[in-house]
Tab-separated table of C-alpha atoms and ligand atoms in Angstrom:
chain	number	residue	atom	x	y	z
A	1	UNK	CA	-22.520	0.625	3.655
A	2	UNK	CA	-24.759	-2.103	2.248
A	3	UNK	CA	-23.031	-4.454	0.696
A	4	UNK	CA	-23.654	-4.435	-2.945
A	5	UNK	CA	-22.580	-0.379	-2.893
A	6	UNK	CA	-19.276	1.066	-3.299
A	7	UNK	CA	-17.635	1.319	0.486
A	8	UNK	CA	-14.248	3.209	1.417
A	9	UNK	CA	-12.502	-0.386	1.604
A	10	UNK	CA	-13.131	-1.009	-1.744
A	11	UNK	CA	-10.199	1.361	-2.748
A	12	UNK	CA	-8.261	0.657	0.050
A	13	UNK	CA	-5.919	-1.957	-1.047
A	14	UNK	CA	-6.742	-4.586	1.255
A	15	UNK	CA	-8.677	-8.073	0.851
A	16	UNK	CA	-11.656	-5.937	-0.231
A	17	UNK	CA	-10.140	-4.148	-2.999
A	18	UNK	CA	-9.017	-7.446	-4.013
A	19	UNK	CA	-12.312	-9.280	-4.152
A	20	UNK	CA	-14.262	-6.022	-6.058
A	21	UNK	CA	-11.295	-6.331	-8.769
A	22	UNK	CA	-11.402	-10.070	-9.003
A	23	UNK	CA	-15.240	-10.442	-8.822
A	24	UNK	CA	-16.676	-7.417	-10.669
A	25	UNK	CA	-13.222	-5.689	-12.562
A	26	UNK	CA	-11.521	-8.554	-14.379
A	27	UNK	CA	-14.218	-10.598	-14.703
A	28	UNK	CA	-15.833	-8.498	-17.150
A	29	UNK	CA	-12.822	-7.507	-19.404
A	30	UNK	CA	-12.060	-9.798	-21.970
A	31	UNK	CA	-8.306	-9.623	-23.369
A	32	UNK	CA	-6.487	-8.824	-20.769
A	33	UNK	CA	-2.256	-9.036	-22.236
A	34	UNK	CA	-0.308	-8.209	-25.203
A	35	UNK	CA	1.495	-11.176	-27.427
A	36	UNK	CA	2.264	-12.928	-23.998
A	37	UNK	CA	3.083	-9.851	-22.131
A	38	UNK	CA	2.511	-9.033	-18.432
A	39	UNK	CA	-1.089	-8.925	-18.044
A	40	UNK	CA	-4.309	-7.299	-16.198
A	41	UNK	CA	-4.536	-10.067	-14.274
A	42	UNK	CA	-1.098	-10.404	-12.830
A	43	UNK	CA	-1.860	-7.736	-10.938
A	44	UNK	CA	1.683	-6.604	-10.726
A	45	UNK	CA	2.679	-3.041	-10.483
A	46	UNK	CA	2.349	-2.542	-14.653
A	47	UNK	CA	2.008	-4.607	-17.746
A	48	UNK	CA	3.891	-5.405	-20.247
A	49	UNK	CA	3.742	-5.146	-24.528
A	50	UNK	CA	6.917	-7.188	-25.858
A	51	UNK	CA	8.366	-5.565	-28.861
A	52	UNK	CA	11.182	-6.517	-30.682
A	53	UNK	CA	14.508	-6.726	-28.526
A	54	UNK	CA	12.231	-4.677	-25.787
A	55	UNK	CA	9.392	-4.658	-23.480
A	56	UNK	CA	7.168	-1.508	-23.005
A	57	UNK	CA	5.528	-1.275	-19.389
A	58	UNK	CA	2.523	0.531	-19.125
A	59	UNK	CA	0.909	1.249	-15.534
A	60	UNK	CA	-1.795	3.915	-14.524
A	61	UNK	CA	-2.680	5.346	-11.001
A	62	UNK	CA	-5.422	7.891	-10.028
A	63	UNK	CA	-5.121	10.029	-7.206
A	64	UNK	CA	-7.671	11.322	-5.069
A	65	UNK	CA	-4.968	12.024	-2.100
A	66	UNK	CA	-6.618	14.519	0.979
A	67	UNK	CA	-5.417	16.619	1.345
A	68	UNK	CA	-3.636	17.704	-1.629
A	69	UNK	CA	-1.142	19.368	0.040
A	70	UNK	CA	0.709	17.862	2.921
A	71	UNK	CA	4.032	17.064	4.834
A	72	UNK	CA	6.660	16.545	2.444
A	73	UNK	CA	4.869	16.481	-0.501
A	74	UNK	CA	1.766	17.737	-2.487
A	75	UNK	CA	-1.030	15.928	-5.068
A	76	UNK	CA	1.719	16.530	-8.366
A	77	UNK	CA	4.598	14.927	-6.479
A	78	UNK	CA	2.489	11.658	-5.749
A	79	UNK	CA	1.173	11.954	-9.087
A	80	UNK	CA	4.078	11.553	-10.436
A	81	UNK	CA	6.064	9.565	-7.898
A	82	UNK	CA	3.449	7.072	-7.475
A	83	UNK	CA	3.194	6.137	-11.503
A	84	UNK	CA	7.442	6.702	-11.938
A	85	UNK	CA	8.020	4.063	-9.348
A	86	UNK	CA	5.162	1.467	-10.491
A	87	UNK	CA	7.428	1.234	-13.491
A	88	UNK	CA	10.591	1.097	-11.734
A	89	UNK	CA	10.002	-1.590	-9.809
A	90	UNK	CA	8.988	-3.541	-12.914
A	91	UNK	CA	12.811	-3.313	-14.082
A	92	UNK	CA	11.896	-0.453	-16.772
A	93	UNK	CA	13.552	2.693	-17.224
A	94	UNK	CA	10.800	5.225	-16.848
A	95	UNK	CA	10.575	7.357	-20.040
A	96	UNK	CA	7.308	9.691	-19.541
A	97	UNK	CA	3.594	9.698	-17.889
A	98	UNK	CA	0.340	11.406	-19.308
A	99	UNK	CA	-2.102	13.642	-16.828
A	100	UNK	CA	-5.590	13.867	-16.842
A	101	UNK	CA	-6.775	16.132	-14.245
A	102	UNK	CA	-10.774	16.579	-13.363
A	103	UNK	CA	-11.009	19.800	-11.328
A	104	UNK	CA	-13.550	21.057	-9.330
A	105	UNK	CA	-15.363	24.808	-10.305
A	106	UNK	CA	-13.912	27.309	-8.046
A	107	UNK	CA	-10.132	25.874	-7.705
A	108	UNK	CA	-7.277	28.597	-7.483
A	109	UNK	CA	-5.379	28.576	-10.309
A	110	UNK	CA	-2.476	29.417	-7.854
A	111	UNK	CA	-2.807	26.066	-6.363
A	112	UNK	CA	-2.913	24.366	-9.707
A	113	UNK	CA	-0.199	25.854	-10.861
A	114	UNK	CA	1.702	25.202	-7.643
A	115	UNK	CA	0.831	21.212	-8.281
A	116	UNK	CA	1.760	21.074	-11.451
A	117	UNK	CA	5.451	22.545	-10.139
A	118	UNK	CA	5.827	19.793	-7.657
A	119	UNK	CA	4.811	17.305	-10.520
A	120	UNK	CA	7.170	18.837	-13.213
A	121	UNK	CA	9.796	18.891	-10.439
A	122	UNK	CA	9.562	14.920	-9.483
A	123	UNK	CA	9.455	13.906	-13.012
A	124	UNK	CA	13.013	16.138	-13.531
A	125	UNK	CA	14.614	14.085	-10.951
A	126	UNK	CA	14.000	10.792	-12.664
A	127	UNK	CA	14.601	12.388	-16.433
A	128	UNK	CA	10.854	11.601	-17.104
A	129	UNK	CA	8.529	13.639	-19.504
A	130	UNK	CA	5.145	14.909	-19.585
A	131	UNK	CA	3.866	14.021	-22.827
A	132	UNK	CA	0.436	14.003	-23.058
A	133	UNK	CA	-3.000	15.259	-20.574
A	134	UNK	CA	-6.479	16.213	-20.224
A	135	UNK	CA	-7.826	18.561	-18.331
A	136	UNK	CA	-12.130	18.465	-17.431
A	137	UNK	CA	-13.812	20.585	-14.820
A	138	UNK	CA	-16.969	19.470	-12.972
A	139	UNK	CA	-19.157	21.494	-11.052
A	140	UNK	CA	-18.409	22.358	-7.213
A	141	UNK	CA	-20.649	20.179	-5.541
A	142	UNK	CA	-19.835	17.171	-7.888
A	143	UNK	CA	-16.302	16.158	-7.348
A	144	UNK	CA	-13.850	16.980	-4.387
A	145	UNK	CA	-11.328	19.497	-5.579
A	146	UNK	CA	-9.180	17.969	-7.961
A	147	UNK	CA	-8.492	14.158	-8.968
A	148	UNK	CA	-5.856	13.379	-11.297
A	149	UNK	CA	-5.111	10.588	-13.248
A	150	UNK	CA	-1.015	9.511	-14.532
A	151	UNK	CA	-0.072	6.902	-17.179
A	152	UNK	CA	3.518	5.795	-16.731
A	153	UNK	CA	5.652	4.501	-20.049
A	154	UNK	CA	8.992	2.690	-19.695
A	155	UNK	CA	10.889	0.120	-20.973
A	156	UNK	CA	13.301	-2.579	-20.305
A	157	UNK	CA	14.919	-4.982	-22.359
A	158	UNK	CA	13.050	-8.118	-22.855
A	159	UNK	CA	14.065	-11.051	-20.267
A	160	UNK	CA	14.927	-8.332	-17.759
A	161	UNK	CA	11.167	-7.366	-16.145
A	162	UNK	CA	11.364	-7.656	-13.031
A	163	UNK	CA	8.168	-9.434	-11.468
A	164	UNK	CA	6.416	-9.193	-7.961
A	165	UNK	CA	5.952	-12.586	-8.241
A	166	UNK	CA	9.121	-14.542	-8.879
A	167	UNK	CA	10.934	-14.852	-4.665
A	168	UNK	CA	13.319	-18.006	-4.357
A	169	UNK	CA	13.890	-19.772	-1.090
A	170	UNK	CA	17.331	-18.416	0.210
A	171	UNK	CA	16.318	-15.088	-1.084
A	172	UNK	CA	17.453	-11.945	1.125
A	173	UNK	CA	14.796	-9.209	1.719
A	174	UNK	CA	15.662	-5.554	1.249
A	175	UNK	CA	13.066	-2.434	2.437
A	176	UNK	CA	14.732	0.825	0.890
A	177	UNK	CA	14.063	2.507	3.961
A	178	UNK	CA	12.201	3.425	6.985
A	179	UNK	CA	8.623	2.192	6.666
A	180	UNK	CA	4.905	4.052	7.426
A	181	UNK	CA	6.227	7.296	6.866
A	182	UNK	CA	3.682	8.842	4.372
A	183	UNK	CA	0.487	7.047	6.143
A	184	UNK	CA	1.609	7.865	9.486
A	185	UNK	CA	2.764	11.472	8.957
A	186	UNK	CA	-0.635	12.490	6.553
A	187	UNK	CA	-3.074	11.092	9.456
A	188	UNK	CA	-1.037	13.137	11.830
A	189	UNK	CA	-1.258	16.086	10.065
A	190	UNK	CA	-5.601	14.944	9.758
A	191	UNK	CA	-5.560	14.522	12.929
A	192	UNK	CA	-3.877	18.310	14.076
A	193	UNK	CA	-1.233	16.277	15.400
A	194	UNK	CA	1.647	18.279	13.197
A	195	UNK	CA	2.832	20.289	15.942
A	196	UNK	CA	3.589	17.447	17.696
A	197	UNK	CA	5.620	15.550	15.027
A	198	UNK	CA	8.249	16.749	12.097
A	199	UNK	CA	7.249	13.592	10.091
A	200	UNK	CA	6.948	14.367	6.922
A	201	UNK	CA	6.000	12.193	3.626
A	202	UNK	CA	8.476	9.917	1.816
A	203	UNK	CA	7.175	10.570	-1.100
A	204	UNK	CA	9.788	10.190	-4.073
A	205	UNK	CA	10.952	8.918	-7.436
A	206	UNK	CA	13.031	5.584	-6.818
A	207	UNK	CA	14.362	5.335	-9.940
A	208	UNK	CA	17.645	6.520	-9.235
A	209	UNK	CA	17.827	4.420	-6.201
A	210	UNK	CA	16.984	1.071	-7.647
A	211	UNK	CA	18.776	1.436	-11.415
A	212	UNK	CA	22.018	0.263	-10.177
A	213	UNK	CA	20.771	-2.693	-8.539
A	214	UNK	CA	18.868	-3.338	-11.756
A	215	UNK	CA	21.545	-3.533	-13.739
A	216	UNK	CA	23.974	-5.891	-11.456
A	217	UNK	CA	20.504	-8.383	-12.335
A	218	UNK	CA	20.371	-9.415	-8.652
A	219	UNK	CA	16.846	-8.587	-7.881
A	220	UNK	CA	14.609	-11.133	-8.016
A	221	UNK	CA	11.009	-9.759	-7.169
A	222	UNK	CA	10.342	-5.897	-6.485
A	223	UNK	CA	7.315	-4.154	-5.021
A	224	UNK	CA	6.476	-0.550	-3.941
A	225	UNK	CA	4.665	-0.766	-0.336
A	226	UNK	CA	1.994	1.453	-1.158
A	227	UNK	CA	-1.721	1.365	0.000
A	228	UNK	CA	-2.118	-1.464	2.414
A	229	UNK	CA	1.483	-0.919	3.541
A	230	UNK	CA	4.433	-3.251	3.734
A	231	UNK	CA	2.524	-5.924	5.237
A	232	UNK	CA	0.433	-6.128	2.299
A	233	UNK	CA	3.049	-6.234	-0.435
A	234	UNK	CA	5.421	-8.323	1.695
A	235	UNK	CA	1.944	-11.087	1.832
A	236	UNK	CA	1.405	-10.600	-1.887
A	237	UNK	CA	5.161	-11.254	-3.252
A	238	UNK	CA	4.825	-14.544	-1.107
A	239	UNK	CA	1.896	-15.429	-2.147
A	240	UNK	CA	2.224	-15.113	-5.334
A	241	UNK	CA	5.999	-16.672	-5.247
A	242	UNK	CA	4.518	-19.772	-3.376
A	243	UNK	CA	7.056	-19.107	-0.384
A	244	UNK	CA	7.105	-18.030	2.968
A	245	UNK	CA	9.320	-14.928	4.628
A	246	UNK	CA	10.533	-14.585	8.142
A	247	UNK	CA	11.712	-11.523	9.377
A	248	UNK	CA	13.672	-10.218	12.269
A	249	UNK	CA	11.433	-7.235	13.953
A	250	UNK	CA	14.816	-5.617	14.774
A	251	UNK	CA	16.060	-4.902	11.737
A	252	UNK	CA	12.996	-3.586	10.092
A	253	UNK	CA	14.006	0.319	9.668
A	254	UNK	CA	11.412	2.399	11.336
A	255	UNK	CA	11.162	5.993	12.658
A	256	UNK	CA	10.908	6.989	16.101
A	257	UNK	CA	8.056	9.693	15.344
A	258	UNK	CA	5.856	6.580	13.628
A	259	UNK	CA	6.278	4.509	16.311
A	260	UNK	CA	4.635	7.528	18.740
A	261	UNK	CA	2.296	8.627	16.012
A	262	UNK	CA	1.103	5.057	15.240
A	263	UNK	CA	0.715	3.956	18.860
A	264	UNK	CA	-1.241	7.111	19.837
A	265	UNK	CA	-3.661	6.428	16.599
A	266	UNK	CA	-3.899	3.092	17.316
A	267	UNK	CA	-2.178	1.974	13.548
A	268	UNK	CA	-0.345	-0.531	12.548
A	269	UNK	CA	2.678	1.432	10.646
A	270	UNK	CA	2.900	-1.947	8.916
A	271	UNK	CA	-0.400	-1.267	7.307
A	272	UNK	CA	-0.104	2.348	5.947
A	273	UNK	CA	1.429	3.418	2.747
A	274	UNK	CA	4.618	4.683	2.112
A	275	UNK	CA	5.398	6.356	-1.463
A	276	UNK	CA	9.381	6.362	-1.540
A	277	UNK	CA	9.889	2.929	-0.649
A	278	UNK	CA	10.786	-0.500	-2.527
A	279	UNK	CA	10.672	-4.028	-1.133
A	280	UNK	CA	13.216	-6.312	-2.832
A	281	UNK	CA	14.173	-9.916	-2.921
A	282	UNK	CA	17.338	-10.496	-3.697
A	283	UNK	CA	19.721	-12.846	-4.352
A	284	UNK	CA	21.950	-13.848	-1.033
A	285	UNK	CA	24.959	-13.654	-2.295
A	286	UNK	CA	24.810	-10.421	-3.860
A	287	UNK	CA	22.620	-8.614	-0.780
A	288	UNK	CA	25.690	-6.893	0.686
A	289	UNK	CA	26.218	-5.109	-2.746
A	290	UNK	CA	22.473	-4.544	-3.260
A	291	UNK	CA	22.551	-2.787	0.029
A	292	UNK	CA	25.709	-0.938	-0.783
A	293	UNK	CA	24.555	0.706	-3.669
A	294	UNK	CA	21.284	1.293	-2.179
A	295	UNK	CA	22.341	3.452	0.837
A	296	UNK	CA	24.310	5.601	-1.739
A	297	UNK	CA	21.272	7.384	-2.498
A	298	UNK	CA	19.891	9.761	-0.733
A	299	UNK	CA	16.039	8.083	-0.617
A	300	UNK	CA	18.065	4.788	0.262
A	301	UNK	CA	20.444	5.698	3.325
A	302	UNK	CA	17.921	3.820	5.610
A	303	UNK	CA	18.089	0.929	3.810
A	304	UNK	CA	18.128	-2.575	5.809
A	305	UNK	CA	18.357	-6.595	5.082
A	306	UNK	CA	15.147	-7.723	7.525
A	307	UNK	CA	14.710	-11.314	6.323
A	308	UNK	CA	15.065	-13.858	3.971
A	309	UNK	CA	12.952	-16.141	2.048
A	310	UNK	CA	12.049	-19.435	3.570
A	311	UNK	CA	10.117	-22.749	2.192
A	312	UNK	CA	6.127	-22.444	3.769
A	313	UNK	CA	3.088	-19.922	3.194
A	314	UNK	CA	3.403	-17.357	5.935
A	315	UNK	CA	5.277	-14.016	6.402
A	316	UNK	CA	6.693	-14.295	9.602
A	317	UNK	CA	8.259	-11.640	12.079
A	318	UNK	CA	10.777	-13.071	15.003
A	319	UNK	CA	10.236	-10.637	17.890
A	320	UNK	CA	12.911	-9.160	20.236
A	321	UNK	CA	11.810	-11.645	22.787
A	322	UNK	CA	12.546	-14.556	20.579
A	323	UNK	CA	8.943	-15.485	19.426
A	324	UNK	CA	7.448	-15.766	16.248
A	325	UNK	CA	3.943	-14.164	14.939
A	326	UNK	CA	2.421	-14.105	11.544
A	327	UNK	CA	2.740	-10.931	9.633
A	328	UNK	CA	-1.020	-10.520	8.050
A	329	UNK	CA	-2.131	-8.779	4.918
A	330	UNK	CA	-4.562	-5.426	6.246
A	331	UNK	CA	-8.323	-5.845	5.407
A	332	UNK	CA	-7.921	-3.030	4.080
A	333	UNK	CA	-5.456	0.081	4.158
A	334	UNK	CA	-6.272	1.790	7.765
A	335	UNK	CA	-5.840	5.591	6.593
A	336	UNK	CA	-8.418	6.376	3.705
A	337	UNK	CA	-7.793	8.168	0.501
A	338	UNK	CA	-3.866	8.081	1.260
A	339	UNK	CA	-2.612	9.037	-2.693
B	401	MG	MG1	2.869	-0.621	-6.952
């Protein structure tokens, strides 16, 4: 791809995404927050709008996931999932989401109607609405199948946002369980591989995972490991926190089935997305209770403490063997259109 076109990388939530939104995306918008509220260019996983004793978040997420139906889940269920969570892990009760959906001519209605079960059925389980849409059609050879676009609404009151950008040194590091999951098991399933593996997708509301831990106000940065993985929101948080992480490699929850599947593709389970998962910092002393309430649910019972938050500028694993590499954010996500 020559380099002043559009390439695959660009939307896979790497360094290259970054750079296109930096350079060419934010550059070129001009007010980018509302009355002081989280803005475009925090980059976090929604904005803000402060009103009154409140603060609305506001996120949006298209999905161009292929294909749309796969292990453990379907193109409605991330549709949903994906936006619900972006304003979870802000701190904000999610209240509703809008669709827009472009379809291609010729789609079965049965399969529409089938997606927009799955994406009814996700929103039920975190007591979100539907509350507004668009529908367009293009012709067959002009879009592939069916894209569709969600808005997520919530709200938290003001002071209690929850940033992805706000670790302390001493810090405890939660994952919400295991990690690759979705990546791994939907390039399996590309690949022909699902005979060989029962991984399925983790793809899921957190809401009802995380709102207890909200409330005991213990968390101190949140992130959903999507595109680009763990390693890339794990880099991001401590970037943007001006700390460093280490990690112990043993405690970092991960399946048996993505360890095969990612060693046989040759990917870093790291690197690929997972839709049902939360990375946390939290504070030390209240980590044990985090945890507790975390493994309650039943999207949490994996849950693990892998690390805490140290002074420096790397995120670094400790190995079984006792050594000590650097934990790198991907170039970009290794699994292509992934949700
Ligand atoms: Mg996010």
């Amino acid at each position: 791809m020559s380099e002043d076109k559009i390439g695959m990388g660009h939307g896979a939530g790497g360094e290259v995404m970054s750079n296109l939104i930096a350079e060419t995306i934010l550059n070129n918008i001009s007010k980018k927050s509302v009355d002081g509220g989280v803005s475009l260019d925090d980059l976090d996983d929604g904005a803000t709008i402060p009103l009154g004793d409140y603060e609305i978040v506001i996120t949006t997420d298209g999905h161009t996931i292929n294909p749309l139906f796969f292990p453990g889940g379907d193109i409605g269920r991330i549709s949903a999932a994906g936006t619900i969570n972006d304003v979870s892990v802000m701190g904000a009760k999610p209240l509703a989401i809008t669709n827009a959906m472009i379809i291609r001519e010729g789609f079965p209605i049965d399969d529409l109607d089938k997606i927009m079960k799955s994406l009814d059925e996700t929103c039920r389980e975190a007591d979100v609405a539907v509350i507004a849409g668009d529908t367009k059609v293009m012709e067959h050879d002009k879009i592939d199948e069916l894209v569709i676009v969600t808005t997520g609404i919530g709200i938290a009151k003001k002071g209690e946002i929850v940033r992805d950008s706000t670790l302390n040194v001493g810090d405890k590091i939660i994952v919400t369980g295991t990690l690759g999951d979705h990546g791994m098991s939907l390039m399996s399933f590309r690949e022909g591989m699902e005979f060989e593996t029962d991984l399925t997708s983790d793809v899921a509301p957190v809401w009802n995972m995380i709102k207890e831990a909200i409330d005991l106000k213990a968390i101190t940065a949140m992130k959903d490991p999507t595109r680009g993985g763990f390693a890339n929101a794990i880099n991001e948080m401590a970037k943007k926190s001006g700390v460093g992480v280490l990690l112990n490699q043993e405690d970092i929850p991960i399946k048996k089935e993505v360890h095969a599947a990612s060693e046989m593709l040759g990917i870093d389970p790291y690197e690929v997305a997972n839709e049902g998962k939360v990375v946390m910092g939290v504070k030390a002393e209240l980590a044990d209770k985090v945890l507790e309430i975390i493994k309650k649910n039943k999207y949490g019972r994996d849950a693990a403490i892998i690390g805490e938050v140290i002074e420096g500028e790397h995120v670094l694993i400790e190995t079984p063997v006792g050594g000590q590499r650097i934990l790198e954010s991907p170039i970009a996500d290794p699994v292509p259109r992934v949700c």
